[in-house]
XYZ file of C-alpha atoms in Angstrom:
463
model
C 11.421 -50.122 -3.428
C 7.361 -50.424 -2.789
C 6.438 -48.626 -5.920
C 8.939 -51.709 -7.832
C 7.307 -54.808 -5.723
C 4.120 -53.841 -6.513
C 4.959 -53.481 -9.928
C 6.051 -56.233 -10.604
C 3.586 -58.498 -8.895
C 1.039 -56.732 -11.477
C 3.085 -57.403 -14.216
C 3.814 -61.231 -13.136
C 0.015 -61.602 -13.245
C 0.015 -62.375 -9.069
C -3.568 -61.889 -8.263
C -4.635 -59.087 -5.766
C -8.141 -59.337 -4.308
C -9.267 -55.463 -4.465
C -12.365 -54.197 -2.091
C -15.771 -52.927 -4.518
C -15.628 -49.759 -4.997
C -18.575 -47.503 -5.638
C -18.083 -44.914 -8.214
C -20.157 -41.758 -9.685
C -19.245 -40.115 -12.721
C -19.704 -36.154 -12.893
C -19.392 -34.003 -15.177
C -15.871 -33.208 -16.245
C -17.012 -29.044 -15.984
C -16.866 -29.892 -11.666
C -13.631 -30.131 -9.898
C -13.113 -31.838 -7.128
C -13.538 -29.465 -4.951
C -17.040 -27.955 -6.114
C -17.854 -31.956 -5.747
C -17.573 -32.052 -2.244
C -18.917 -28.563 -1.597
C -22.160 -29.923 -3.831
C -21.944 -32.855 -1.671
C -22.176 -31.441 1.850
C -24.493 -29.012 1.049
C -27.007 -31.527 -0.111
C -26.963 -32.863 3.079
C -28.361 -29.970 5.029
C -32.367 -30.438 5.393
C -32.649 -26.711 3.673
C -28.962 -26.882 1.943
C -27.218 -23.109 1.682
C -26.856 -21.590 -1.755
C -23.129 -21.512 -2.483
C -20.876 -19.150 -4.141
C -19.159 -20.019 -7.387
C -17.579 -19.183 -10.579
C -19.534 -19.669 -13.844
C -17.844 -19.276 -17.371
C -20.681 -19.421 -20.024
C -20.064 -20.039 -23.755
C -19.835 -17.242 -25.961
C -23.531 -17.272 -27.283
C -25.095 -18.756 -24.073
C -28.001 -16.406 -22.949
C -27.074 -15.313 -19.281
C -30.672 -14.524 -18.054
C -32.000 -17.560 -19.972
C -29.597 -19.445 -18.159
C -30.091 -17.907 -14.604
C -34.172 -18.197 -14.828
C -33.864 -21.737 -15.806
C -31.430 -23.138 -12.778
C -31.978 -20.176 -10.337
C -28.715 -18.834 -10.785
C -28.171 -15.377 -9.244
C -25.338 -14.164 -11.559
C -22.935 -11.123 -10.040
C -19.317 -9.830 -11.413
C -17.932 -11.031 -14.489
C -17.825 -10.439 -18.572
C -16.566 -12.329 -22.284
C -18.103 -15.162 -20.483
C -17.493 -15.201 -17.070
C -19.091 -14.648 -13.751
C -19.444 -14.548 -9.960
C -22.769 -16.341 -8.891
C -25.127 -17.811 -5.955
C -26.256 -21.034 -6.647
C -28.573 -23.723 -5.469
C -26.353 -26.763 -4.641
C -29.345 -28.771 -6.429
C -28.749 -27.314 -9.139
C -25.189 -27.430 -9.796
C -24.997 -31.276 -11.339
C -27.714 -30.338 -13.856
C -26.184 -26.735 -14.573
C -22.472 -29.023 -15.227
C -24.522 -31.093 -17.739
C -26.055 -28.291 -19.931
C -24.640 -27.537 -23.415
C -24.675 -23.590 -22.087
C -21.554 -23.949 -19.637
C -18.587 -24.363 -20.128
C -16.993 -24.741 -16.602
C -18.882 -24.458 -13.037
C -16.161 -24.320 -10.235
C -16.572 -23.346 -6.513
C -12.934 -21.748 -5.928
C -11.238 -21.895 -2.829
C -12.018 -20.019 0.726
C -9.236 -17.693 1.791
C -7.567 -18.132 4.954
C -6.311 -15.399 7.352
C -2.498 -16.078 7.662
C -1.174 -13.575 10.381
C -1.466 -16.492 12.492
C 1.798 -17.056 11.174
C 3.763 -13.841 11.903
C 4.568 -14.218 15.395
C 5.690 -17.612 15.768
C 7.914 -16.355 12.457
C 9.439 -13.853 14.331
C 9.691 -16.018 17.773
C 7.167 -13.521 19.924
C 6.182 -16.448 21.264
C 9.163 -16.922 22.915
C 9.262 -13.888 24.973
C 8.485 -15.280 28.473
C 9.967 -16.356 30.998
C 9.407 -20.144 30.181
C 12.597 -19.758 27.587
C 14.826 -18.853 29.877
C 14.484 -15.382 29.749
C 14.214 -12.939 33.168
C 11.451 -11.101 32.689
C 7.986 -11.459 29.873
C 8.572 -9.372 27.275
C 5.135 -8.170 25.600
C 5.712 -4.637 25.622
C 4.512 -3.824 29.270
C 5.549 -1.281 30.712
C 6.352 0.541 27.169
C 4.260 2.822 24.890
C 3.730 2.364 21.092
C 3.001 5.225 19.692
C 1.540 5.027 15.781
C 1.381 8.350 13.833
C -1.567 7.405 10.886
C -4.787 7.443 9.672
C -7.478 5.465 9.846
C -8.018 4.737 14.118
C -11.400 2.638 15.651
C -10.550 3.634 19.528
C -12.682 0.924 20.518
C -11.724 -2.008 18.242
C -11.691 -5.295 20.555
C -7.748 -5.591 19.785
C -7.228 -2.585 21.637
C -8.875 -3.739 25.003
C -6.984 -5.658 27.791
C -8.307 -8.815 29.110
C -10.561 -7.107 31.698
C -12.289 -5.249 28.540
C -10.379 -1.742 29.767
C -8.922 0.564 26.669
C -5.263 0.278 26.203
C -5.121 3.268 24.314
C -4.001 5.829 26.634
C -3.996 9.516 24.167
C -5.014 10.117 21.093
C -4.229 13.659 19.660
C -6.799 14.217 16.106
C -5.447 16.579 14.193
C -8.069 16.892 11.792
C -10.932 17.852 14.114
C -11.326 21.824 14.558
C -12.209 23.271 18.035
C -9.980 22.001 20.061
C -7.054 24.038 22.081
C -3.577 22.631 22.648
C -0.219 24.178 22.083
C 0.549 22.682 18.465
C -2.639 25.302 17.608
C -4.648 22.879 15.614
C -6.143 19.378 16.092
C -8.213 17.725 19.380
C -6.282 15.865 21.638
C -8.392 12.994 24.542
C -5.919 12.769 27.044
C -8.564 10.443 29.107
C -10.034 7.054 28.314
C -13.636 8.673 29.096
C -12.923 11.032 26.195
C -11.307 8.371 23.722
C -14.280 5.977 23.815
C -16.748 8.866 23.500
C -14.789 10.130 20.593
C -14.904 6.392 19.261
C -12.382 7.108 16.252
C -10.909 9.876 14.466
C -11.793 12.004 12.112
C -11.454 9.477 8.681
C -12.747 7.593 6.333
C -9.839 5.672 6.408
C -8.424 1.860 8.029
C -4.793 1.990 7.930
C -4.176 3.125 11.655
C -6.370 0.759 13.090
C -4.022 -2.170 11.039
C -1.216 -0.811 11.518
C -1.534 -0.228 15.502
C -3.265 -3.595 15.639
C 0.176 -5.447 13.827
C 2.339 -3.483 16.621
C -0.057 -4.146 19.654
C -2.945 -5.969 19.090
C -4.234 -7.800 22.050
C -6.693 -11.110 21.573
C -6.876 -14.370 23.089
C -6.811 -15.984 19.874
C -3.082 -16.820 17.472
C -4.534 -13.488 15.267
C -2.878 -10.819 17.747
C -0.141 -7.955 17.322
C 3.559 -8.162 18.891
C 3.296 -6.223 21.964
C 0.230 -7.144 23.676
C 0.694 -5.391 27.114
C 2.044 -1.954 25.635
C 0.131 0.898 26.088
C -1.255 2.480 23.147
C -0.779 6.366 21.919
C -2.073 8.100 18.300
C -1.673 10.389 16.285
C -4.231 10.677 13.509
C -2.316 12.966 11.395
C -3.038 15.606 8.548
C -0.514 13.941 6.108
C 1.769 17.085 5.690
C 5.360 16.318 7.200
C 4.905 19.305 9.238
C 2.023 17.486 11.065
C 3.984 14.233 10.749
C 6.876 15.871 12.766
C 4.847 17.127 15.564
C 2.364 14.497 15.703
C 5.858 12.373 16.861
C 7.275 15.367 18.832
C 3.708 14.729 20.966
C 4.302 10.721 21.375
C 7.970 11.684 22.792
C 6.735 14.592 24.883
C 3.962 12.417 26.416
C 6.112 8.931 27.063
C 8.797 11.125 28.855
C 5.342 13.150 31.205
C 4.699 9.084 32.018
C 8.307 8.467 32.847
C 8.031 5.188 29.855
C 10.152 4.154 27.286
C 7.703 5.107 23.708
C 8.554 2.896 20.218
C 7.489 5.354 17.398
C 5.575 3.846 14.310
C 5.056 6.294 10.818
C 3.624 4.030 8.500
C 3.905 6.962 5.852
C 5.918 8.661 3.274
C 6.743 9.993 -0.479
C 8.972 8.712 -3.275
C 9.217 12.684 -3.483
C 12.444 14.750 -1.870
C 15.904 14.289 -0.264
C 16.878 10.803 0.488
C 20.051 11.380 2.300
C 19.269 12.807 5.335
C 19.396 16.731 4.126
C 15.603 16.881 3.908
C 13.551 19.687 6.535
C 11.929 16.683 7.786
C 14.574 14.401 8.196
C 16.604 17.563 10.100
C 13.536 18.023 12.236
C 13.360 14.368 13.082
C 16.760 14.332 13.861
C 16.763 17.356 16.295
C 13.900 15.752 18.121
C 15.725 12.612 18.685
C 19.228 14.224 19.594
C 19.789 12.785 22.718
C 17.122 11.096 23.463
C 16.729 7.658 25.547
C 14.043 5.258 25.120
C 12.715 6.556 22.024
C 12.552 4.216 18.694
C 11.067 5.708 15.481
C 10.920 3.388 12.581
C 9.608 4.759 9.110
C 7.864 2.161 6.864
C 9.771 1.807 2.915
C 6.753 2.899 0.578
C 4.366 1.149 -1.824
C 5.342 2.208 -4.820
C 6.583 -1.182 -6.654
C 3.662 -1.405 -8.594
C 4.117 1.355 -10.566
C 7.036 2.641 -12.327
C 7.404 5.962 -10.772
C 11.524 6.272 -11.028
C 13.809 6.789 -13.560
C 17.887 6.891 -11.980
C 20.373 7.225 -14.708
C 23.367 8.803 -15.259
C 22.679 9.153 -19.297
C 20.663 11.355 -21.048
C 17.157 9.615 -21.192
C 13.373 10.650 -22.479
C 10.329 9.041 -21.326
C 6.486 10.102 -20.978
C 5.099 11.529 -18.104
C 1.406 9.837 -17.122
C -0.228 11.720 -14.725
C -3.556 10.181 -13.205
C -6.597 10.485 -14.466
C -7.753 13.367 -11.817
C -4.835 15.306 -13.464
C -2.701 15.808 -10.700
C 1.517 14.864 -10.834
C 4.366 16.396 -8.882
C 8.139 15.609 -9.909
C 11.387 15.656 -8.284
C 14.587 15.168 -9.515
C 18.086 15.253 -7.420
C 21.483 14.909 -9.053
C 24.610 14.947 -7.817
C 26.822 17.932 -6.357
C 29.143 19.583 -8.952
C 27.399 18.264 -11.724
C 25.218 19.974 -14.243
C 21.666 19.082 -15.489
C 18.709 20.137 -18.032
C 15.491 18.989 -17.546
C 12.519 19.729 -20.601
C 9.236 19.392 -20.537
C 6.965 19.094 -23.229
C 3.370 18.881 -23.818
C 2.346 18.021 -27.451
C -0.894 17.170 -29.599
C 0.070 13.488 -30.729
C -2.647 13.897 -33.799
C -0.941 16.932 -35.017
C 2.388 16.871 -33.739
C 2.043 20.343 -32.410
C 3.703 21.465 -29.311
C 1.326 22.696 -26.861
C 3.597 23.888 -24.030
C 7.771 23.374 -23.630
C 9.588 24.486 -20.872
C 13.081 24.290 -19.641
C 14.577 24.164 -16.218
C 18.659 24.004 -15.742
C 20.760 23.524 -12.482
C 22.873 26.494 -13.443
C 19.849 29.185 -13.351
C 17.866 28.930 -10.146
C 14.342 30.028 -10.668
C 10.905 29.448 -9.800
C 8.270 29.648 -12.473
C 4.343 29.346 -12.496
C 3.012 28.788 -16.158
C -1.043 28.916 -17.032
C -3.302 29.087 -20.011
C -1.685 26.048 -21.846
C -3.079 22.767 -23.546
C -6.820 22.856 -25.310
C -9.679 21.063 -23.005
C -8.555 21.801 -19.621
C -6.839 25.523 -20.896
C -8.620 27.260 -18.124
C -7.992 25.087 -15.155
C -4.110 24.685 -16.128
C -1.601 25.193 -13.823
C 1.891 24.280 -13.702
C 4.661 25.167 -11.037
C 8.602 24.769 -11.601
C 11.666 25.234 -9.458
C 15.350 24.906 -9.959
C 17.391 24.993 -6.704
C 20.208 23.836 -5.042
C 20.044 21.714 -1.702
C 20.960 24.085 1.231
C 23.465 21.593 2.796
C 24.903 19.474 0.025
C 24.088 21.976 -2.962
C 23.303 18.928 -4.774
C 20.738 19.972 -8.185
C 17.251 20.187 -7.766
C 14.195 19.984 -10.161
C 10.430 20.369 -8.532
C 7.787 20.674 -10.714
C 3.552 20.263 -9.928
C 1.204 20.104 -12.289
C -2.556 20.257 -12.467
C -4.291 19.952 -15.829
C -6.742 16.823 -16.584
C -4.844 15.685 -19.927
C -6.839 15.208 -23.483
C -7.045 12.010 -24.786
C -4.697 13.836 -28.068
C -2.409 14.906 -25.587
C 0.929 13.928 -24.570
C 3.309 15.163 -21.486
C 7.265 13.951 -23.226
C 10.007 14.850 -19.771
C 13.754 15.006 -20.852
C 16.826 14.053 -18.707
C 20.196 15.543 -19.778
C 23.507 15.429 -17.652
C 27.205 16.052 -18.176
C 27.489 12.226 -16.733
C 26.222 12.827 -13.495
C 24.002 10.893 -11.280
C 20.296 11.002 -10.790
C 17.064 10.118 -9.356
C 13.606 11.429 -10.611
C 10.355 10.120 -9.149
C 6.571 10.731 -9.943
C 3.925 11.097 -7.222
C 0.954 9.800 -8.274
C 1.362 8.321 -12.573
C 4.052 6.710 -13.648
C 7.273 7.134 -16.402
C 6.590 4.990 -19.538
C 8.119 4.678 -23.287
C 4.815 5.840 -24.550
C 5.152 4.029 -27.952
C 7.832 6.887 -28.769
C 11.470 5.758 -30.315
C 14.629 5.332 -27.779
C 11.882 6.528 -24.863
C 12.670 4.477 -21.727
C 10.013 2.905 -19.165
C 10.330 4.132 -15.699
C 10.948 1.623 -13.103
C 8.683 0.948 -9.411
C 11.711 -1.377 -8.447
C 14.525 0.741 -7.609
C 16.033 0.452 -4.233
C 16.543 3.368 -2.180
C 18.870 2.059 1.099
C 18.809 4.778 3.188
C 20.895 4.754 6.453
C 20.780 8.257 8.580
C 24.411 10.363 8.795
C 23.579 10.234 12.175
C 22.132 7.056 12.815
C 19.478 8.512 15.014
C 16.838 6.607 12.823
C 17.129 4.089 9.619
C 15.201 3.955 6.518
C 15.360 1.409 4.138
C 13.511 1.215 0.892
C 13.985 -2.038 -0.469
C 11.486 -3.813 -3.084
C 12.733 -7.459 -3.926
C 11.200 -9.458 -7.138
């Protein structure tokens, strides 16, 4: 109704006194934004160079342009670029004939802020009515990963003490425990000496900080008075599986309740529960109380590392560029399968290796001396067996050989109508310009509840 009064007083010619404005007119290359962020830099007494994006015209001279305006020029190419740039400069950089846009972007914000009033952990204490805080004292999270800073400030209480109360390495040699490998600090005096495990990597140190994170500020984990317990694993399921049997076998030595994290996994093997290391996991949680293990879904969406049919299909294998690939294929009991693999020289059409695995003939094959650049280094493994509980098909197959640029890997799927699943570790599944050759997908969904419900796993990607 405001927007139509005022309308129509304009268009009745009613006069409306208006305050002076004063106006500047920039360049039409500056946004907004990189307006104000010119603005308040100029007012420092010695103003801060600022970062910004710079897109040049095609046959603008980069270092011309940089010497003239003191632009220090970083990432970019066709045109554009990352920079540092006097904020005296920028107006007079908008204005020349050489640029085509000047823009100072946006600053990123931190967001996990966010997750915890999301979930309602803020609502945990007793001010909602509940009978007791819940923040995860008196209980142990235990995170088997990678990637652990022992000292990180999220990991201290308030009085600066460290919450994390064992940490078993089991990629450090020289140690003696009764697992046979690894170093375990069963004392804070060792953890902080140790300072972090034996890795290159981050993704413990996020992951436990998500789960238990303590800070005074809104950026802080879930269960802030838990005590912490690691497990800096090797990666192999083996050490997966005992780097959890430790977690249990410590919580129950303190007499605590212990909520298991494995932020880790493979698109590879059984997904119904028949796997060794879903049996193993399952005996160690038989009967247990007070023990949680969740397993996170994978990160495989952005590449299409699945093909699940129950049609004959062909697609391309593309292994990495380091030349490594493992397969695995599972169909469905009773049925019958074929699986060929093929190897040819797309600028002669020659086949360069072919092989054949069928359900009905178990066998394990190694096959070398194939291909032309990487002949000598080739190596490929191949299996056909049957899955000891279920006797459900299986296809394995590993391959290392760095593939020439003339070369191309062709994988056949052929079934009597029965179901199945084939996954890629590290390439991908694609059509590979060749006629009725399918794509694989990175967003099938793998829902995986356990026979005995001990633990869940769910592998769900949503687009």
């Amino acid at each position: 109704m405001k927007q139509h009064i005022i309308s129509l007083l304009l268009l009745s010619g009613v006069g409306i006194n208006i305050c002076a404005q004063n106006t500047i007119t920039y360049p039409s290359k500056l946004s907004a934004g990189t307006l104000t962020a010119m603005l308040r830099a100029q007012k420092a007494d010695t103003p801060n160079k600022l970062n910004a994006f710079i897109k040049l015209y095609n046959d603008a001279d980069r270092t011309t342009v940089a010497t003239e305006y003191g632009v220090k020029f970083n990432v970019g190419g066709n045109g554009l670029y990352t920079a540092i740039i006097n904020p005296n400069a920028i107006e007079a950089l908008s204005n020349d004939a050489r640029v085509e846009r000047l823009d100072i972007g946006n600053n990123a914000t931190t967001t996990l802020d966010r997750v915890r009033p999301l979930v309602n952990a803020d609502k945990t204490g007793t001010e909602n009515g509940l009978p007791t805080l819940f923040d995860g004292k008196g209980v142990i999270i235990g995170v088997v990963d990678n990637g652990f800073d022992f000292t990180h400030p999220m990991f201290k209480d308030a009085d600066g003490n460290c919450r994390i109360i064992t940490a078993w390495d089991q990629n450090v040699t020289g140690g003696f425990n009764d697992y046979g490998y690894g170093v375990i600090y069963n004392t804070t005096e060792k953890i902080l000496a140790a300072r972090h495990d034996n890795s290159y990597d981050t993704h413990g140190t996020h992951v436990l900080g998500i789960a238990g994170g303590s800070s005074s500020s809104a950026y802080k984990g879930i269960a802030t008075g838990a005590q912490l317990a690691v497990v800096s694993t090797n990666k192999s399921e083996q050490g997966i599986i005992d780097g959890v049997d430790y977690l249990i076998k410590y919580a129950e030595s303190q007499g605590k309740p212990i909520a298991i994290n494995v932020s880790l996994g493979t698109v590879l093997g059984y997904k119904d529960g028949t796997s060794n290391f879903a049996q193993l996991l399952d005996q160690l949680l038989s009967g247990k109380k007070g023990v949680l293990l969740s397993i996170a879904t994978g990160n495989e969406g952005h590449r299409n590392t699945m093909i699940a049919s129950n049609n004959n299909c062909s697609s391309t294998l593309v292994p990495p560029s380091y030349g490594r690939e493992n397969i695995f294929m599972q169909g469905e009991t009773g049925h019958s399968y074929k699986l060929k693999l093929t190897l040819k020289n797309t600028a002669t059409g020659d086949v360069l290796l072919e092989k054949i695995l069928t359900s009905d003939n178990e066998t394990s094959e190694k096959i070398t001396d194939f291909g032309t650049d990487d002949r000598a280094n080739a190596l490929l493994t191949m299996s056909s067996l049957k899955n000891a509980i279920t006797e459900a098909p299986t296809f394995n197959i590993n391959l290392s050989y760095l593939t020439a640029t003339n070369e191309q890997w062709q994988i056949e799927f052929t079934t009597d109508g029965g179901k199945y699943m084939a996954a890629c570790d590290y390439g991908s599944f694609a059509a590979g310009g060749n006629e009725g050759f399918v794509d694989g997908v990175g967003f099938y969904t793998c829902i995986y509840i356990h026979r005995k419900e001990s633990y869940c796993r769910w592998r769900i990607r949503i687009t």
